[in-house]
mmCIF file of C-alpha atoms in Angstrom:
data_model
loop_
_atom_site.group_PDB
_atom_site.id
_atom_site.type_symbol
_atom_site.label_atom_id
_atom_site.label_comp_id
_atom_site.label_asym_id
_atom_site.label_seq_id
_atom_site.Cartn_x
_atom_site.Cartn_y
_atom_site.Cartn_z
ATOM 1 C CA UNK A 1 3.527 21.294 18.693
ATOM 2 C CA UNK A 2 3.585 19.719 15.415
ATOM 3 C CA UNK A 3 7.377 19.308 15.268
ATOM 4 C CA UNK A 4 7.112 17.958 19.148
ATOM 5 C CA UNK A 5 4.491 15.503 18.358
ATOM 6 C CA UNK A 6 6.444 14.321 14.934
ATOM 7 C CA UNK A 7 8.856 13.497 17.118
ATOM 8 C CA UNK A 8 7.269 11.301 19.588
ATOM 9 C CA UNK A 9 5.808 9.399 16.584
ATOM 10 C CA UNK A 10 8.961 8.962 14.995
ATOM 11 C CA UNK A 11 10.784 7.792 18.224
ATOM 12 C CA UNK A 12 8.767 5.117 18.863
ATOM 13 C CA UNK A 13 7.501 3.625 15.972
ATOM 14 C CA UNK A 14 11.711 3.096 15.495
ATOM 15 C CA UNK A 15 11.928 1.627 19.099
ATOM 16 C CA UNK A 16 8.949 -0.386 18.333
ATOM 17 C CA UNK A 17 10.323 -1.777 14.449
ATOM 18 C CA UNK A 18 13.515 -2.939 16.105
ATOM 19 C CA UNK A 19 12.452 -5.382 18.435
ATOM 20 C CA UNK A 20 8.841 -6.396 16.733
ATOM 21 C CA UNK A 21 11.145 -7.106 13.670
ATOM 22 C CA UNK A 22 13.593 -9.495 15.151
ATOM 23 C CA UNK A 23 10.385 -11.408 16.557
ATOM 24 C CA UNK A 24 8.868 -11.338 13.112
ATOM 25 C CA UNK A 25 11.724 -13.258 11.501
ATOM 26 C CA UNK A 26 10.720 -15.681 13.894
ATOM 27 C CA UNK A 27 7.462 -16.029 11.794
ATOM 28 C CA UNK A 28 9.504 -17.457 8.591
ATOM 29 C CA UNK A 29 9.072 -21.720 9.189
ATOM 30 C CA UNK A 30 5.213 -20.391 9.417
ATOM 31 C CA UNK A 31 2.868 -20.388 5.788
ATOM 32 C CA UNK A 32 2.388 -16.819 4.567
ATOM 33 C CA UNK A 33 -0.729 -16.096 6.119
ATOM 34 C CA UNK A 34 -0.112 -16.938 9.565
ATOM 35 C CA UNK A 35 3.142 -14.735 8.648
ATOM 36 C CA UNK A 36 0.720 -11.662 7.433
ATOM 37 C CA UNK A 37 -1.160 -12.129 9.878
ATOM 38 C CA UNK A 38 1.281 -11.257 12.702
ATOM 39 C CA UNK A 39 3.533 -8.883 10.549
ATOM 40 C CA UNK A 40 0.629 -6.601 9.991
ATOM 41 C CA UNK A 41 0.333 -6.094 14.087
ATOM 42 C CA UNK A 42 3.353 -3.669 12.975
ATOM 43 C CA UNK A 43 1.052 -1.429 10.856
ATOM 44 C CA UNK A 44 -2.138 -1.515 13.129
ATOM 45 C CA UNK A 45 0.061 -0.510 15.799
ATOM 46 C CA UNK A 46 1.689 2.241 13.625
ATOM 47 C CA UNK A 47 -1.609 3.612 12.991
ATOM 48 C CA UNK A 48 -2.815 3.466 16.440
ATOM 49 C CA UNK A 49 0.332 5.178 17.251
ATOM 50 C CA UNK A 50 -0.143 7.780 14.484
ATOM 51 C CA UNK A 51 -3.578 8.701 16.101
ATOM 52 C CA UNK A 52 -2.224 8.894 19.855
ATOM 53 C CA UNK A 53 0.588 11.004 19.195
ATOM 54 C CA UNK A 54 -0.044 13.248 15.832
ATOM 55 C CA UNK A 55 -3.945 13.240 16.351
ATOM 56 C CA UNK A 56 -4.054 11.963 12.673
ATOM 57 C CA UNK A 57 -6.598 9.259 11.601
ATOM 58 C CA UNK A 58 -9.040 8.594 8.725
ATOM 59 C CA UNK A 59 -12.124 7.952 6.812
ATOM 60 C CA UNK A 60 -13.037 5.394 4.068
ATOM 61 C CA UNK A 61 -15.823 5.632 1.895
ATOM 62 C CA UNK A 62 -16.607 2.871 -0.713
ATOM 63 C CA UNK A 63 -16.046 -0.360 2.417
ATOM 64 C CA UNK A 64 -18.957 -1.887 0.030
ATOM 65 C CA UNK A 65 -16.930 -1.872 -3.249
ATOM 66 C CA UNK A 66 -14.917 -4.208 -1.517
ATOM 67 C CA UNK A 67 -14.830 -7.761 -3.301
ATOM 68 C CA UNK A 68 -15.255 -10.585 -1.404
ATOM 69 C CA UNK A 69 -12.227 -12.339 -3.639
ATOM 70 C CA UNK A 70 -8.639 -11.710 -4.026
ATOM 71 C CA UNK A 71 -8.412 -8.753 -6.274
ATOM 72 C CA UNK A 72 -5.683 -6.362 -7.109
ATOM 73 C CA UNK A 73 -5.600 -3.065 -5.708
ATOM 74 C CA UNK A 74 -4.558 -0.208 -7.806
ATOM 75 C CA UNK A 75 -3.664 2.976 -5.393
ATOM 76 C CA UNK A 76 -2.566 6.650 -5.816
ATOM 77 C CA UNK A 77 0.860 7.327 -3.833
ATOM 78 C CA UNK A 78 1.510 10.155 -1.930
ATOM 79 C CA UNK A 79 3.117 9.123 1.149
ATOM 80 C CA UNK A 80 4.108 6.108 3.625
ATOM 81 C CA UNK A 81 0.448 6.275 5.408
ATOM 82 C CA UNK A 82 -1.289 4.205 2.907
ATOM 83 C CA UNK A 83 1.282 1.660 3.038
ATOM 84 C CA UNK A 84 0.152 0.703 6.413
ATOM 85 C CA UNK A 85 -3.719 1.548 6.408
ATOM 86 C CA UNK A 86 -4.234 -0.771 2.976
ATOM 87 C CA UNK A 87 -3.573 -3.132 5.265
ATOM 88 C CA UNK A 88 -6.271 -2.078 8.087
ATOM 89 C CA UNK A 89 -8.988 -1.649 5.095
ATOM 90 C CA UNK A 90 -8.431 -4.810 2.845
ATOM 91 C CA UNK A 91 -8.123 -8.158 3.379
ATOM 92 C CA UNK A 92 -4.361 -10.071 3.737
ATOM 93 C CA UNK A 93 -2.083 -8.347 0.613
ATOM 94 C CA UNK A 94 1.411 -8.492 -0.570
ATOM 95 C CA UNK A 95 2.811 -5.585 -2.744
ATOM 96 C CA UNK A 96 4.549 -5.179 -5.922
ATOM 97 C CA UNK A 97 7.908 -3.430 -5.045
ATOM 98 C CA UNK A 98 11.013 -2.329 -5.965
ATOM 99 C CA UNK A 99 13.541 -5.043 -5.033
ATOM 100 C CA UNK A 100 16.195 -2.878 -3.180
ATOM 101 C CA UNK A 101 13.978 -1.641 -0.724
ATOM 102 C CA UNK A 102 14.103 -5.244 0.387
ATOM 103 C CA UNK A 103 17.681 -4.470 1.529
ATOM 104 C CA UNK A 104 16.656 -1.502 4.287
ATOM 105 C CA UNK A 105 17.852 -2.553 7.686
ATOM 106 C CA UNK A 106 14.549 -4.288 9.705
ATOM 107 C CA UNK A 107 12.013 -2.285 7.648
ATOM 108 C CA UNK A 108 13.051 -4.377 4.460
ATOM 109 C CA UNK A 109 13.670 -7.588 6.379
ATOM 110 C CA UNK A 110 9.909 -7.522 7.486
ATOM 111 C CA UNK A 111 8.875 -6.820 4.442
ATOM 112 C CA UNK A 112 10.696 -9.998 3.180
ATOM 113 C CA UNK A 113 8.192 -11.825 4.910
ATOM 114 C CA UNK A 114 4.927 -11.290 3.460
ATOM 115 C CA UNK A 115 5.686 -12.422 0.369
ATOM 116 C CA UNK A 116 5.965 -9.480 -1.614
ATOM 117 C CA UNK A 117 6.288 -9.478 -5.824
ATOM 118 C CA UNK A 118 9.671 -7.745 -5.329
ATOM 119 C CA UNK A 119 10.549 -6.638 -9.186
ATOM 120 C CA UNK A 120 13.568 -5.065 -10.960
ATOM 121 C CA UNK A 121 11.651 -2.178 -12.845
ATOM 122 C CA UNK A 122 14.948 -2.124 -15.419
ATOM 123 C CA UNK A 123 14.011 -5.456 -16.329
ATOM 124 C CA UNK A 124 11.317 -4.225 -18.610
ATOM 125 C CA UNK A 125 9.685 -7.207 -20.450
ATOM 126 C CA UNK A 126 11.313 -9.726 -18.193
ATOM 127 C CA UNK A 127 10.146 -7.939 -15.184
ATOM 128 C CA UNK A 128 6.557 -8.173 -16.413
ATOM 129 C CA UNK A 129 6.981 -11.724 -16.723
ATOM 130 C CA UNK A 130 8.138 -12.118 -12.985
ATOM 131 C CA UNK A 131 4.879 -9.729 -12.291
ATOM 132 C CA UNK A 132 2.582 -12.208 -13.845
ATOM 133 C CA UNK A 133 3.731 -15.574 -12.528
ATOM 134 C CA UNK A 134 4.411 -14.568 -8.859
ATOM 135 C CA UNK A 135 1.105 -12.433 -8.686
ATOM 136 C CA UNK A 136 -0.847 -15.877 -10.299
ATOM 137 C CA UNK A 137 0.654 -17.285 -7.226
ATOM 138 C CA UNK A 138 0.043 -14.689 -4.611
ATOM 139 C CA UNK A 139 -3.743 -14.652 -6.055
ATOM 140 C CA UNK A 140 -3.875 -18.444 -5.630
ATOM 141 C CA UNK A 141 -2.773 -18.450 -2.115
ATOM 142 C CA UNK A 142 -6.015 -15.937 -1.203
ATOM 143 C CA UNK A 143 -3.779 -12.714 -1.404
ATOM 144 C CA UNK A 144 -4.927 -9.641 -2.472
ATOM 145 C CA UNK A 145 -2.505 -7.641 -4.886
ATOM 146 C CA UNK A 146 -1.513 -4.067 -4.118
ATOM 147 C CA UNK A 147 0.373 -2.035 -7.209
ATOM 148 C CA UNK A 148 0.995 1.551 -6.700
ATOM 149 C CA UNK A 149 0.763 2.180 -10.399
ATOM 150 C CA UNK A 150 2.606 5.746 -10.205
ATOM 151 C CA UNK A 151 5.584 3.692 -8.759
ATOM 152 C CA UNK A 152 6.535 6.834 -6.736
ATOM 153 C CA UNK A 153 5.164 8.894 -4.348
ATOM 154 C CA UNK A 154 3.658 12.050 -5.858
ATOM 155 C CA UNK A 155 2.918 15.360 -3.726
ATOM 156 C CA UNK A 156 -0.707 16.388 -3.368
ATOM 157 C CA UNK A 157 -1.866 18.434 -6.469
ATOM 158 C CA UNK A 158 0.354 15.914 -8.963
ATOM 159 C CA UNK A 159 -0.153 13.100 -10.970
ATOM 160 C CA UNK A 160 2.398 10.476 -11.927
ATOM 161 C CA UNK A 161 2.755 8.764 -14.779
ATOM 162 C CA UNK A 162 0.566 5.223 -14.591
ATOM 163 C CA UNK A 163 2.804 2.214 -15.280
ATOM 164 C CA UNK A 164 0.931 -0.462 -16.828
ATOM 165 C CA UNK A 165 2.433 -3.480 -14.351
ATOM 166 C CA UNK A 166 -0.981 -3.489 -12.404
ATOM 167 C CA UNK A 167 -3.154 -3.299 -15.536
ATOM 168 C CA UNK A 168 -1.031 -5.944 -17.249
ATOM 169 C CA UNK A 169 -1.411 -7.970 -14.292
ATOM 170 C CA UNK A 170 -4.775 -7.999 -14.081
ATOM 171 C CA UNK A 171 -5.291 -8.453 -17.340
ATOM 172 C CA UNK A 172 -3.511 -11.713 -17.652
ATOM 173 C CA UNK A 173 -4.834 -13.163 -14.333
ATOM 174 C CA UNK A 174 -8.260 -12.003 -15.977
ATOM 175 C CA UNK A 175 -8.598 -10.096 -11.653
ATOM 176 C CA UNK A 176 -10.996 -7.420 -11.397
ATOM 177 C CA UNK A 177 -9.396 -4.203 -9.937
ATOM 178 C CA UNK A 178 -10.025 -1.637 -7.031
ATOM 179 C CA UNK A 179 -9.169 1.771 -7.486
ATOM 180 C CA UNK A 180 -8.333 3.717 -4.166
ATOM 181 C CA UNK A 181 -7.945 7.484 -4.141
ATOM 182 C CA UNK A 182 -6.729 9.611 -0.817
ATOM 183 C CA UNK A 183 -5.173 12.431 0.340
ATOM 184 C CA UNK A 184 -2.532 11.095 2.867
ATOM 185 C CA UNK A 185 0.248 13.530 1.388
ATOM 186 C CA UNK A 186 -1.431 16.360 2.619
ATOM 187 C CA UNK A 187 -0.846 15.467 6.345
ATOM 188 C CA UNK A 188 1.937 13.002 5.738
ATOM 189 C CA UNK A 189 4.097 14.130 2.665
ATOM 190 C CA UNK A 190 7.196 12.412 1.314
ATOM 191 C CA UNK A 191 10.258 12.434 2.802
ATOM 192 C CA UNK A 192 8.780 14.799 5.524
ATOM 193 C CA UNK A 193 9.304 13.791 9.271
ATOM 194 C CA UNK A 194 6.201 15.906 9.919
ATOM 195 C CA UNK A 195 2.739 14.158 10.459
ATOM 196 C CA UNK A 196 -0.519 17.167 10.386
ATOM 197 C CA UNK A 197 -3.139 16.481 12.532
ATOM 198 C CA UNK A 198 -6.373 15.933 10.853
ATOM 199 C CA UNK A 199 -8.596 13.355 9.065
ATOM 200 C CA UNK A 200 -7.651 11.046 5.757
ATOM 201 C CA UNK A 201 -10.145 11.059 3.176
ATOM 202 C CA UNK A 202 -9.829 7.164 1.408
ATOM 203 C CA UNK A 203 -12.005 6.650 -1.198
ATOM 204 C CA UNK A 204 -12.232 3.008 -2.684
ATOM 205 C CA UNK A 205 -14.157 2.854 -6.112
ATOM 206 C CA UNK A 206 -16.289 -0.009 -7.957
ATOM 207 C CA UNK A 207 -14.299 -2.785 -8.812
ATOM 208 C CA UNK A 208 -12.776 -2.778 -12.934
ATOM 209 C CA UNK A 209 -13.451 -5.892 -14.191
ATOM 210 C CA UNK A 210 -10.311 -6.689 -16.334
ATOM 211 C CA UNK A 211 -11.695 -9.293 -18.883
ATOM 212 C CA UNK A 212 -11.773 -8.193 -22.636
ATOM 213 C CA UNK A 213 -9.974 -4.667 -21.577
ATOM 214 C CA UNK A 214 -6.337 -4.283 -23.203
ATOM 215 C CA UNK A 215 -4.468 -3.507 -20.343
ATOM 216 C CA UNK A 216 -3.649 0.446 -21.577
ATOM 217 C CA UNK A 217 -7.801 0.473 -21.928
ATOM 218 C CA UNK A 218 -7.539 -0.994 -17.863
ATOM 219 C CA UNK A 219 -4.939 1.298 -17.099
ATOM 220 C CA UNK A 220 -6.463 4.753 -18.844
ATOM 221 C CA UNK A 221 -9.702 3.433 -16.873
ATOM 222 C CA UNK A 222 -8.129 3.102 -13.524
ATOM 223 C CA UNK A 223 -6.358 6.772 -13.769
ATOM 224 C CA UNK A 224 -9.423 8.363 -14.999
ATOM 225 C CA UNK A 225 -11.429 7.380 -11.657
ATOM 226 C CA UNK A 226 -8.715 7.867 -9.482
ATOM 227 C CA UNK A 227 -7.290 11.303 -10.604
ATOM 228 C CA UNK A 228 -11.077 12.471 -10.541
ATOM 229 C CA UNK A 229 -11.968 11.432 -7.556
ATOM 230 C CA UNK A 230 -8.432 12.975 -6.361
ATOM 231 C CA UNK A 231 -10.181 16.276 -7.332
ATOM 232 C CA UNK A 232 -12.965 15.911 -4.818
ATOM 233 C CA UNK A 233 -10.330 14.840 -2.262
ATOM 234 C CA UNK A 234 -7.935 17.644 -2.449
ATOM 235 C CA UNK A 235 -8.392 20.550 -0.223
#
């Protein structure tokens, strides 16, 4: 059943991407946030979809650590679910990303649109750089910041090395940070087509406040609280 109901999912969020996409690009003479605003239909729908056909939703705990300011978001990655419920929990976002996935037939061209801090990671100091201006920007325009500071998806169980991008970022925009723990990859892993029925645990913690923090301090900070807290989330 599993398998059948993967299916289903998978079937029509692609006949759904196709055609929403090609209206989205429609969006582009519009400012980013009336952009978001309609691009992000895509994931609420994706989610709704996810529940209808896989019977797989979620839980948040923390909805009060939430800032009421643009803030970045500093997330463990395990699979392709959080990618669309960040944006169901938190206020309007863009996302630091790896520039090629910008190239990904409709997926990437959406994804063009909301403004995202697409970097070269083999850029190294040059690439921080880039990280710092457009993110200033992003932050100026009310977005919030989301940095998946493992930079890859790791299976449940694992933990990634933490690139300092999001730390550094926050640390020169002097942002406070949210740290969000879950355990998507246990119903949704990587590079699976299956999707397990069952309940997300999200967990969002206090916000970091960056200011006077080096950003390794910011970073070691961040990875403590969300690797413990993945502890209490794993099954």
């Amino acid at each position: 059943m599993i398998h059948i109901r993967s299916f289903i999912f998978n079937l029509g969020m692609w006949i759904f991407t196709i055609p929403f996409t090609l209206i989205g690009l429609l969006t582009f003479p519009f400012p980013p946030q009336q952009r978001y605003q309609f691009l992000s239909l895509w994931a609420r729908s994706m989610l709704w979809w996810l529940r209808v056909t896989c019977r797989l939703s979620f839980e948040v705990k923390g909805r009060e650590n939430i800032p009421h300011t643009p803030s970045i978001i500093l997330c463990k990655h395990q699979s392709a679910w959080e990618t669309l419920a960040l944006q169901l929990i938190f206020p309007p976002q863009v996302w630091v990303m790896k520039r090629n996935l910008l190239l990904i037939p409709f997926f990437g061209w959406a994804l063009a649109l909301t403004s995202p801090i697409a970097i070269n990671r083999a850029a190294g100091r040059e690439a921080l750089k880039q990280l710092v201006a457009q993110g200033k920007d992003r932050l100026a325009k009310q977005f919030w910041v989301v940095v998946f500071p493992e930079g890859t998806r790791t299976p449940p169980g694992e933990r990634g090395k933490y690139h300092i991008g999001g730390a550094w970022l926050a640390t020169h925009t002097k942002t406070q940070v949210v740290p969000v723990a879950h355990n998507a990859g246990e119903y949704w892993r990587k590079n699976s087509p299956l999707k397990r029925p069952g309940v997300i645990q999200v967990s969002i913690g206090k916000p970091i406040q960056s200011k006077d923090l080096k950003p390794d301090a910011l970073n070691k900070q961040v990875e403590d609280w969300i690797e413990t807290e993945m502890l209490k989330l794993t099954k």
